[in-house]
Amino acid sequence: MPSNGFIGGHRNLFALNSFPEGSGYDFSFFLFQWTYAITASGITSGSMAERTQFVAYLVYSSFLTGFVYPVISHWFWSNDGWASPTLTNNILFLGSSAIDFAGSGVVHMAGEIAGRWRSLTLGPRIGRFNHQENRATEIRGHIVLLVVLGTLLLWLGWYGFTAGYFLTILKSYGASPPNYGQWSAIGRTTVTMTLSRCTGALTTMFSRRFLVGHWNVTHVCTGILSGLVAISSGCAVVEPWAAIVCGFVADKRDFCPVKDFKPRITNPM
């Protein structure tokens, strides 16, 4: 029974038997997708930290990784998903499709939307908003050094998160040109990713200096992460100049009026 474009099918359920013959995948791909699933679950933890019981987070993350994330990943990454770039006669705009190479939407947007709904359910953190003055109260982190250290670890780990999706390096793309292969695509991925996050860091650093009036290393860390998330979808296909543009507009907080945002959502992400 063939799978459908929305929710898939029961063929090789969870890869417990084997991968389809000729698919080009093996069990390393299963493990890699597992890391993507727990990343989506980990993103939601930031919106629930210190405000829910541990059992509630277990239930929430189990539902997200077991039922929500597999469906979304099937949409974009399965050959017969309705948004898959390999699907002919796509139903999207002008018959086009969506390229999400390393999960800007499948992983990060899915985790962010789930975390946003969780934040709406829990309500704002106590003391986060000053209702009399109608403004948000800034809650500073306690150990900035750990924020920087965590950002640097993500900086390094993101190379595996994106370039690792190729699974193999020594794979030729044919005789024309003879020196072009998967190693070239991996090189493009690492270059565009580096340019995007560096641009995001510089843009955030100087824009926040202009808006706030002082330098803040946590803003730089935020810009780095914004650039990384934004470039993950197109890192394997965009040109380097496009990666710079992507990093420049990644941290939209510095260019959009957020002071009038009324839902008052507490979301550390």
Coordinates of N, CA and C in Angstrom, one line a residue, residues 23-241:
S23 N 16.5 2.9 -1.8 CA 16.2 4.2 -1.3 C 17.5 5.0 -1.0
G24 N 18.6 4.4 -0.9 CA 19.8 5.1 -0.6 C 20.0 5.4 0.9
Y25 N 19.1 4.9 1.7 CA 19.2 5.2 3.2 C 19.6 3.9 3.9
D26 N 20.2 4.1 5.1 CA 20.5 3.0 6.0 C 20.1 3.4 7.4
F27 N 20.6 2.6 8.4 CA 20.2 2.9 9.7 C 20.8 4.1 10.3
S28 N 21.9 4.6 9.7 CA 22.5 5.9 10.2 C 21.5 7.0 10.0
F29 N 20.7 6.9 8.9 CA 19.7 7.9 8.6 C 18.6 7.9 9.7
F30 N 18.2 6.7 10.2 CA 17.3 6.6 11.2 C 17.8 7.3 12.5
L31 N 19.0 7.1 12.8 CA 19.6 7.8 14.0 C 19.7 9.3 13.8
F32 N 20.0 9.7 12.6 CA 20.1 11.2 12.4 C 18.7 11.8 12.5
Q33 N 17.7 11.2 12.0 CA 16.3 11.7 12.1 C 15.9 11.7 13.6
W34 N 16.4 10.8 14.4 CA 16.1 10.8 15.8 C 16.6 12.0 16.5
T35 N 17.8 12.4 16.1 CA 18.4 13.7 16.7 C 17.5 14.9 16.3
Y36 N 17.0 14.9 15.1 CA 16.2 16.0 14.7 C 14.9 16.0 15.5
A37 N 14.3 14.9 15.8 CA 13.1 14.8 16.5 C 13.3 15.3 18.0
I38 N 14.4 14.9 18.6 CA 14.6 15.4 20.0 C 15.0 16.9 20.0
T39 N 15.5 17.4 18.9 CA 15.8 18.8 18.8 C 14.4 19.6 18.8
A40 N 13.5 19.2 18.0 CA 12.2 19.8 18.1 C 11.5 19.7 19.4
S41 N 11.7 18.6 20.1 CA 11.2 18.5 21.5 C 11.9 19.4 22.4
G42 N 13.3 19.5 22.3 CA 14.0 20.3 23.2 C 13.7 21.8 23.0
I43 N 13.3 22.3 21.9 CA 13.0 23.7 21.7 C 11.8 24.1 22.5
T44 N 10.8 23.2 22.7 CA 9.7 23.5 23.5 C 10.0 23.6 25.0
S45 N 11.1 23.0 25.4 CA 11.4 23.0 26.8 C 11.7 24.4 27.3
G46 N 12.2 25.3 26.4 CA 12.5 26.7 26.8 C 11.2 27.4 27.2
S47 N 10.1 27.1 26.6 CA 8.8 27.8 27.0 C 8.2 27.2 28.2
M48 N 8.6 26.1 28.7 CA 8.0 25.4 29.8 C 8.9 25.4 31.0
A49 N 10.1 25.8 30.9 CA 11.1 25.7 32.0 C 10.6 26.3 33.3
E50 N 10.7 25.6 34.4 CA 10.4 26.1 35.7 C 9.0 26.4 35.9
R51 N 8.1 26.1 35.0 CA 6.7 26.4 35.2 C 5.8 25.2 35.0
T52 N 6.3 24.1 34.7 CA 5.5 22.9 34.6 C 6.1 21.7 35.3
Q53 N 5.4 20.7 35.6 CA 5.9 19.5 36.2 C 6.6 18.7 35.2
F54 N 7.6 17.9 35.6 CA 8.4 17.1 34.7 C 7.6 16.1 33.9
V55 N 6.6 15.6 34.6 CA 5.7 14.6 33.9 C 4.9 15.3 32.7
A56 N 4.5 16.5 32.9 CA 3.8 17.2 31.9 C 4.7 17.4 30.6
Y57 N 6.0 17.7 30.9 CA 6.9 17.8 29.8 C 7.2 16.5 29.1
L58 N 7.2 15.4 29.8 CA 7.4 14.1 29.2 C 6.2 13.8 28.3
V59 N 5.0 14.0 28.8 CA 3.8 13.8 27.9 C 3.8 14.7 26.7
Y60 N 4.2 15.9 26.9 CA 4.1 16.9 25.8 C 5.2 16.5 24.7
S61 N 6.4 16.2 25.2 CA 7.5 15.9 24.2 C 7.2 14.5 23.5
S62 N 6.6 13.6 24.3 CA 6.3 12.3 23.6 C 5.3 12.4 22.5
F63 N 4.3 13.3 22.8 CA 3.3 13.5 21.8 C 3.9 14.2 20.6
L64 N 4.7 15.2 20.8 CA 5.3 16.0 19.7 C 6.2 15.1 18.8
T65 N 7.1 14.3 19.5 CA 8.0 13.5 18.7 C 7.4 12.2 18.1
G66 N 6.3 11.7 18.7 CA 5.7 10.5 18.3 C 4.6 10.7 17.3
F67 N 3.9 11.8 17.3 CA 2.8 12.0 16.4 C 2.8 13.3 15.5
V68 N 3.4 14.3 16.0 CA 3.4 15.6 15.3 C 4.6 15.7 14.3
Y69 N 5.8 15.5 14.9 CA 7.0 15.7 14.1 C 7.1 14.7 12.9
P70 N 6.7 13.4 13.1 CA 6.8 12.5 11.9 C 5.9 12.9 10.8
V71 N 4.8 13.5 11.1 CA 3.9 13.9 10.0 C 4.5 15.1 9.2
I72 N 5.0 16.1 10.0 CA 5.5 17.3 9.4 C 6.8 16.9 8.6
S73 N 7.6 16.0 9.1 CA 8.8 15.6 8.3 C 8.4 14.9 7.1
H74 N 7.3 14.1 7.1 CA 6.9 13.4 5.9 C 6.5 14.4 4.8
W75 N 5.8 15.5 5.2 CA 5.4 16.5 4.2 C 6.6 17.0 3.4
F76 N 7.7 17.3 4.0 CA 8.8 17.9 3.3 C 9.9 17.0 2.9
W77 N 10.1 15.9 3.6 CA 11.3 15.1 3.4 C 11.0 13.7 2.7
S78 N 9.8 13.3 2.7 CA 9.4 12.1 2.0 C 9.3 12.3 0.5
N79 N 9.6 11.4 -0.3 CA 9.5 11.5 -1.7 C 8.0 11.8 -2.2
D80 N 7.0 11.3 -1.5 CA 5.7 11.6 -1.8 C 4.9 12.5 -0.9
G81 N 5.7 13.3 -0.1 CA 5.0 14.3 0.7 C 4.5 15.4 -0.1
W82 N 3.4 16.1 0.4 CA 2.8 17.1 -0.5 C 3.6 18.3 -0.7
A83 N 4.6 18.6 0.1 CA 5.5 19.7 -0.1 C 6.9 19.3 -0.5
S84 N 7.1 18.0 -0.9 CA 8.4 17.5 -1.2 C 9.0 18.1 -2.5
P85 N 10.2 18.5 -2.5 CA 10.8 19.0 -3.8 C 11.0 17.9 -4.9
T86 N 10.9 16.7 -4.5 CA 11.0 15.6 -5.5 C 9.6 15.2 -6.1
L87 N 8.6 15.8 -5.6 CA 7.2 15.5 -6.1 C 6.9 16.3 -7.3
T88 N 6.5 15.6 -8.4 CA 6.1 16.3 -9.6 C 4.6 16.7 -9.5
N89 N 4.3 17.8 -10.3 CA 2.9 18.3 -10.2 C 2.5 18.7 -8.8
N90 N 3.4 19.5 -8.2 CA 3.1 19.8 -6.8 C 1.9 20.8 -6.7
I91 N 1.2 20.7 -5.5 CA 0.0 21.5 -5.4 C 0.3 22.9 -4.8
L92 N 1.6 23.2 -4.5 CA 1.9 24.5 -4.0 C 1.9 25.5 -5.1
F93 N 2.3 26.8 -4.8 CA 2.2 27.9 -5.7 C 2.9 27.6 -7.0
L94 N 2.2 27.7 -8.2 CA 2.8 27.6 -9.5 C 3.5 26.2 -9.7
G95 N 3.0 25.2 -9.0 CA 3.5 23.9 -9.1 C 4.9 23.7 -8.5
S96 N 5.3 24.6 -7.6 CA 6.6 24.6 -7.0 C 6.6 23.7 -5.8
S97 N 7.7 23.6 -5.1 CA 7.8 22.8 -3.9 C 8.6 23.6 -2.9
A98 N 8.8 23.0 -1.7 CA 9.5 23.6 -0.6 C 10.8 22.9 -0.4
I99 N 11.9 23.6 -0.3 CA 13.2 23.0 0.1 C 13.5 23.3 1.5
D100 N 13.5 22.4 2.4 CA 13.9 22.5 3.8 C 15.0 21.5 4.1
F101 N 16.2 21.9 3.8 CA 17.3 20.9 3.8 C 17.5 20.4 5.2
A102 N 17.7 21.3 6.1 CA 18.1 20.9 7.5 C 17.1 21.4 8.6
G103 N 15.9 21.6 8.2 CA 14.9 21.8 9.3 C 14.6 23.1 9.8
S104 N 14.7 24.2 9.0 CA 14.3 25.5 9.5 C 12.8 25.5 9.9
G105 N 12.0 24.8 9.0 CA 10.6 24.7 9.3 C 10.2 23.4 10.0
V106 N 10.7 22.3 9.5 CA 10.3 21.0 10.0 C 10.7 20.8 11.4
V107 N 11.9 21.3 11.8 CA 12.4 21.1 13.2 C 12.1 22.4 14.0
H108 N 12.7 23.5 13.6 CA 12.7 24.7 14.4 C 11.3 25.4 14.5
M109 N 10.7 25.5 13.3 CA 9.4 26.1 13.3 C 8.3 25.3 14.0
A110 N 8.4 24.0 13.8 CA 7.5 23.1 14.5 C 7.7 23.1 16.0
G111 N 8.9 23.1 16.5 CA 9.2 23.3 17.9 C 8.8 24.6 18.5
E112 N 9.0 25.7 17.7 CA 8.6 27.0 18.1 C 7.1 27.2 18.2
I113 N 6.4 26.7 17.2 CA 4.9 26.8 17.3 C 4.4 26.0 18.5
A114 N 4.9 24.8 18.7 CA 4.5 24.0 19.8 C 4.8 24.7 21.1
G115 N 6.0 25.3 21.2 CA 6.4 26.0 22.4 C 5.5 27.3 22.6
R116 N 5.2 27.9 21.5 CA 4.3 29.1 21.6 C 2.9 28.8 22.1
W117 N 2.4 27.7 21.7 CA 1.1 27.3 22.2 C 1.2 26.9 23.7
R118 N 2.3 26.3 24.0 CA 2.4 26.0 25.4 C 2.6 27.2 26.3
S119 N 3.3 28.2 25.8 CA 3.4 29.5 26.5 C 2.0 30.2 26.7
L120 N 1.2 30.1 25.6 CA -0.1 30.7 25.8 C -1.0 30.0 26.8
T121 N -0.8 28.7 26.9 CA -1.5 27.9 27.9 C -1.1 28.2 29.3
L122 N 0.2 28.3 29.5 CA 0.7 28.6 30.8 C 0.6 30.0 31.3
G123 N 0.5 30.9 30.3 CA 0.5 32.3 30.7 C 1.9 32.9 31.0
P124 N 2.0 34.2 31.3 CA 3.3 34.8 31.5 C 3.9 34.4 32.8
R125 N 5.2 34.4 32.9 CA 5.9 34.2 34.1 C 5.6 35.3 35.1
I126 N 5.6 34.9 36.4 CA 5.3 35.9 37.4 C 6.3 36.9 37.5
G127 N 5.9 38.2 37.4 CA 6.9 39.3 37.4 C 7.5 39.7 36.1
R128 N 7.0 39.0 35.0 CA 7.6 39.3 33.7 C 7.1 40.6 33.1
F129 N 5.8 40.9 33.4 CA 5.2 42.1 32.8 C 4.7 43.0 33.9
N130 N 5.0 44.3 33.8 CA 4.5 45.4 34.7 C 3.2 45.9 34.1
H131 N 2.1 45.5 34.7 CA 0.8 45.8 34.2 C 0.4 47.3 34.4
Q132 N 0.9 47.9 35.4 CA 0.6 49.3 35.7 C 1.3 50.2 34.7
E133 N 2.5 49.9 34.3 CA 3.2 50.7 33.3 C 3.1 50.1 31.9
N134 N 2.4 49.0 31.8 CA 2.2 48.4 30.5 C 3.5 48.1 29.7
R135 N 4.4 47.5 30.4 CA 5.7 47.2 29.7 C 6.3 45.9 30.3
A136 N 7.2 45.3 29.6 CA 7.8 44.1 30.0 C 9.0 44.4 30.9
T137 N 9.2 43.5 31.9 CA 10.3 43.6 32.8 C 11.4 42.7 32.3
E138 N 12.6 43.3 32.1 CA 13.7 42.5 31.7 C 14.2 41.6 32.8
I139 N 14.4 40.3 32.5 CA 14.9 39.3 33.4 C 16.2 38.8 32.9
R140 N 17.3 39.3 33.5 CA 18.6 39.0 33.0 C 19.0 37.6 33.4
G141 N 19.9 37.0 32.6 CA 20.4 35.7 32.9 C 21.4 35.8 34.0
H142 N 21.7 34.7 34.7 CA 22.5 34.7 35.9 C 24.0 34.5 35.5
I143 N 24.3 33.6 34.6 CA 25.7 33.3 34.2 C 25.8 33.5 32.7
V144 N 26.3 34.6 32.3 CA 26.4 34.9 30.9 C 27.4 34.0 30.2
L145 N 28.4 33.6 31.0 CA 29.5 32.8 30.5 C 28.9 31.5 29.9
L146 N 28.0 30.9 30.6 CA 27.4 29.7 30.2 C 26.5 29.9 28.9
V147 N 26.0 31.1 28.8 CA 25.2 31.4 27.5 C 26.2 31.4 26.3
V148 N 27.3 32.0 26.5 CA 28.3 32.1 25.5 C 28.9 30.7 25.2
L149 N 29.2 29.9 26.2 CA 29.7 28.6 26.0 C 28.7 27.7 25.3
G150 N 27.4 27.8 25.6 CA 26.4 27.0 24.9 C 26.3 27.5 23.5
T151 N 26.4 28.8 23.2 CA 26.3 29.2 21.8 C 27.5 28.7 21.0
L152 N 28.7 28.7 21.6 CA 29.8 28.2 20.9 C 29.7 26.7 20.6
L153 N 29.1 26.0 21.5 CA 28.9 24.5 21.3 C 27.9 24.3 20.2
L154 N 26.8 25.2 20.1 CA 25.9 25.1 19.0 C 26.5 25.5 17.7
W155 N 27.4 26.5 17.8 CA 28.1 26.9 16.6 C 28.9 25.7 15.9
L156 N 29.5 24.9 16.8 CA 30.3 23.8 16.2 C 29.3 22.6 15.9
G157 N 28.3 22.4 16.7 CA 27.5 21.3 16.5 C 26.6 21.4 15.3
W158 N 26.3 22.7 14.9 CA 25.5 23.0 13.7 C 26.1 22.5 12.4
Y159 N 27.4 22.4 12.4 CA 28.0 21.8 11.2 C 27.6 20.3 11.0
G160 N 27.5 19.6 12.0 CA 26.9 18.2 11.9 C 25.4 18.2 11.7
F161 N 24.7 19.2 12.3 CA 23.3 19.3 12.1 C 22.9 19.5 10.7
T162 N 23.7 20.3 9.9 CA 23.3 20.6 8.5 C 24.1 19.8 7.5
A163 N 25.4 19.9 7.6 CA 26.3 19.1 6.6 C 26.2 17.7 6.8
G164 N 25.9 17.2 8.1 CA 25.8 15.8 8.3 C 24.6 15.2 7.7
Y165 N 23.6 16.0 7.2 CA 22.4 15.4 6.6 C 22.8 14.7 5.3
F166 N 23.9 15.0 4.7 CA 24.4 14.4 3.5 C 24.7 12.9 3.7
L167 N 25.1 12.6 4.9 CA 25.4 11.2 5.4 C 26.7 10.7 4.7
T168 N 27.0 11.0 3.5 CA 28.2 10.5 2.8 C 28.9 11.7 2.2
I169 N 30.2 11.6 2.1 CA 31.1 12.7 1.5 C 31.6 12.3 0.2
L170 N 32.2 11.1 0.1 CA 32.9 10.7 -1.2 C 31.8 10.1 -2.1
K171 N 31.0 11.0 -2.7 CA 30.0 10.6 -3.7 C 30.1 11.6 -4.8
S172 N 30.4 11.0 -6.0 CA 30.5 11.9 -7.2 C 29.1 12.2 -7.8
Y173 N 28.9 13.4 -8.4 CA 27.7 13.7 -9.1 C 27.7 13.5 -10.6
G174 N 28.8 12.8 -11.1 CA 28.9 12.6 -12.5 C 30.2 13.1 -13.1
A175 N 30.3 12.9 -14.4 CA 31.6 13.3 -15.0 C 31.7 14.8 -15.4
S176 N 30.6 15.5 -15.3 CA 30.6 16.9 -15.7 C 30.1 17.8 -14.6
P177 N 31.0 18.6 -13.9 CA 32.4 18.6 -14.0 C 33.0 17.4 -13.2
P178 N 34.2 16.9 -13.6 CA 34.7 15.7 -13.0 C 35.0 15.8 -11.5
N179 N 35.3 17.1 -11.1 CA 35.8 17.3 -9.7 C 34.6 17.7 -8.8
Y180 N 33.4 17.6 -9.2 CA 32.2 18.0 -8.5 C 31.5 16.8 -7.9
G181 N 31.3 16.9 -6.6 CA 30.6 15.8 -6.0 C 29.9 16.2 -4.7
Q182 N 29.5 15.3 -3.9 CA 28.9 15.6 -2.6 C 29.7 16.5 -1.7
W183 N 31.1 16.3 -1.8 CA 32.0 17.1 -1.0 C 31.8 18.6 -1.3
S184 N 31.5 18.9 -2.6 CA 31.3 20.3 -3.0 C 30.0 20.9 -2.3
A185 N 29.0 20.1 -2.3 CA 27.7 20.5 -1.7 C 27.9 20.7 -0.2
I186 N 28.7 19.8 0.4 CA 29.0 20.0 1.9 C 29.8 21.3 2.1
G187 N 30.7 21.6 1.2 CA 31.5 22.8 1.3 C 30.5 24.0 1.2
R188 N 29.6 24.0 0.3 CA 28.7 25.1 0.1 C 27.8 25.3 1.4
T189 N 27.4 24.1 2.0 CA 26.6 24.2 3.2 C 27.3 24.8 4.3
T190 N 28.6 24.5 4.5 CA 29.3 25.0 5.7 C 29.6 26.5 5.4
V191 N 29.9 26.9 4.2 CA 30.2 28.3 3.9 C 29.0 29.2 4.1
T192 N 27.8 28.8 3.5 CA 26.6 29.6 3.7 C 26.2 29.7 5.1
M193 N 26.3 28.6 5.9 CA 25.9 28.6 7.3 C 26.8 29.5 8.1
T194 N 28.1 29.5 7.8 CA 29.0 30.4 8.5 C 28.8 31.8 8.2
L195 N 28.5 32.2 6.9 CA 28.2 33.5 6.6 C 26.9 34.0 7.2
S196 N 25.9 33.2 7.2 CA 24.6 33.6 7.8 C 24.7 33.9 9.3
R197 N 25.4 33.1 10.0 CA 25.4 33.3 11.5 C 26.4 34.4 11.8
C198 N 27.4 34.6 11.1 CA 28.3 35.8 11.3 C 27.6 37.1 11.0
T199 N 26.9 37.1 9.9 CA 26.1 38.3 9.6 C 25.0 38.5 10.6
G200 N 24.3 37.5 11.1 CA 23.3 37.7 12.1 C 23.9 38.2 13.4
A201 N 25.1 37.7 13.8 CA 25.8 38.2 15.0 C 26.1 39.7 14.9
L202 N 26.7 40.1 13.7 CA 27.1 41.5 13.6 C 25.9 42.4 13.5
T203 N 24.9 42.0 12.7 CA 23.7 42.8 12.6 C 23.0 43.0 13.9
T204 N 22.9 42.0 14.7 CA 22.3 42.1 16.0 C 23.1 42.9 17.0
M205 N 24.4 42.8 16.9 CA 25.3 43.5 17.8 C 25.2 45.0 17.6
F206 N 25.3 45.4 16.3 CA 25.3 46.9 16.1 C 23.8 47.5 16.2
S207 N 22.8 46.7 15.7 CA 21.5 47.2 15.8 C 21.0 47.4 17.2
R208 N 21.3 46.4 18.1 CA 21.0 46.5 19.5 C 21.8 47.6 20.2
R209 N 23.0 47.8 19.8 CA 23.8 48.9 20.3 C 23.1 50.2 20.0
F210 N 22.6 50.4 18.8 CA 21.9 51.6 18.4 C 20.6 51.8 19.1
L211 N 19.8 50.7 19.3 CA 18.5 50.8 19.9 C 18.5 50.9 21.4
V212 N 19.4 50.1 22.0 CA 19.5 50.0 23.5 C 20.5 51.0 24.1
G213 N 21.6 51.2 23.4 CA 22.6 52.1 23.9 C 23.8 51.5 24.5
H214 N 23.9 50.2 24.5 CA 25.1 49.6 25.1 C 25.3 48.2 24.4
W215 N 26.5 47.7 24.5 CA 26.9 46.4 24.0 C 26.4 45.3 24.9
N216 N 26.0 44.2 24.3 CA 25.5 43.1 25.1 C 25.8 41.8 24.4
V217 N 26.6 40.9 25.1 CA 27.1 39.7 24.4 C 25.9 38.7 24.2
T218 N 24.9 38.8 25.1 CA 23.8 37.9 24.9 C 23.0 38.2 23.6
H219 N 23.0 39.5 23.2 CA 22.4 39.8 21.9 C 23.1 39.2 20.8
V220 N 24.4 39.2 20.9 CA 25.2 38.6 19.8 C 24.9 37.1 19.7
C221 N 24.8 36.4 20.9 CA 24.5 35.0 20.9 C 23.1 34.8 20.2
T222 N 22.2 35.7 20.5 CA 20.8 35.5 19.9 C 20.9 35.7 18.4
G223 N 21.7 36.6 17.9 CA 21.9 36.8 16.5 C 22.5 35.6 15.8
I224 N 23.5 35.0 16.5 CA 24.1 33.8 15.9 C 23.1 32.7 15.7
L225 N 22.3 32.5 16.8 CA 21.3 31.4 16.7 C 20.2 31.7 15.6
S226 N 19.8 33.0 15.5 CA 18.8 33.4 14.5 C 19.4 33.1 13.1
G227 N 20.6 33.5 12.9 CA 21.2 33.2 11.6 C 21.3 31.7 11.3
L228 N 21.6 30.9 12.3 CA 21.7 29.5 12.0 C 20.4 28.9 11.7
V229 N 19.4 29.3 12.4 CA 18.0 28.7 12.2 C 17.5 29.1 10.8
A230 N 17.7 30.4 10.5 CA 17.2 30.9 9.2 C 17.9 30.2 8.0
I231 N 19.1 29.9 8.1 CA 19.8 29.4 6.9 C 19.7 27.9 6.8
S232 N 19.2 27.2 7.8 CA 19.2 25.7 7.8 C 18.4 25.2 6.6
S233 N 17.3 25.8 6.2 CA 16.5 25.3 5.1 C 17.2 25.3 3.8
G234 N 17.9 26.4 3.5 CA 18.5 26.6 2.2 C 20.0 26.5 2.1
C235 N 20.6 26.1 3.2 CA 22.1 26.1 3.3 C 22.8 25.3 2.1
A236 N 22.1 24.3 1.6 CA 22.8 23.5 0.6 C 22.6 24.0 -0.8
V237 N 21.7 25.0 -1.0 CA 21.3 25.4 -2.4 C 21.5 26.9 -2.6
V238 N 21.6 27.7 -1.6 CA 21.6 29.2 -1.8 C 23.1 29.6 -2.1
E239 N 23.2 30.8 -2.7 CA 24.5 31.4 -3.0 C 25.0 32.0 -1.7
P240 N 26.4 32.2 -1.6 CA 26.9 32.9 -0.4 C 26.3 34.3 -0.2
W241 N 26.0 35.1 -1.2 CA 25.5 36.4 -1.0 C 24.1 36.3 -0.4

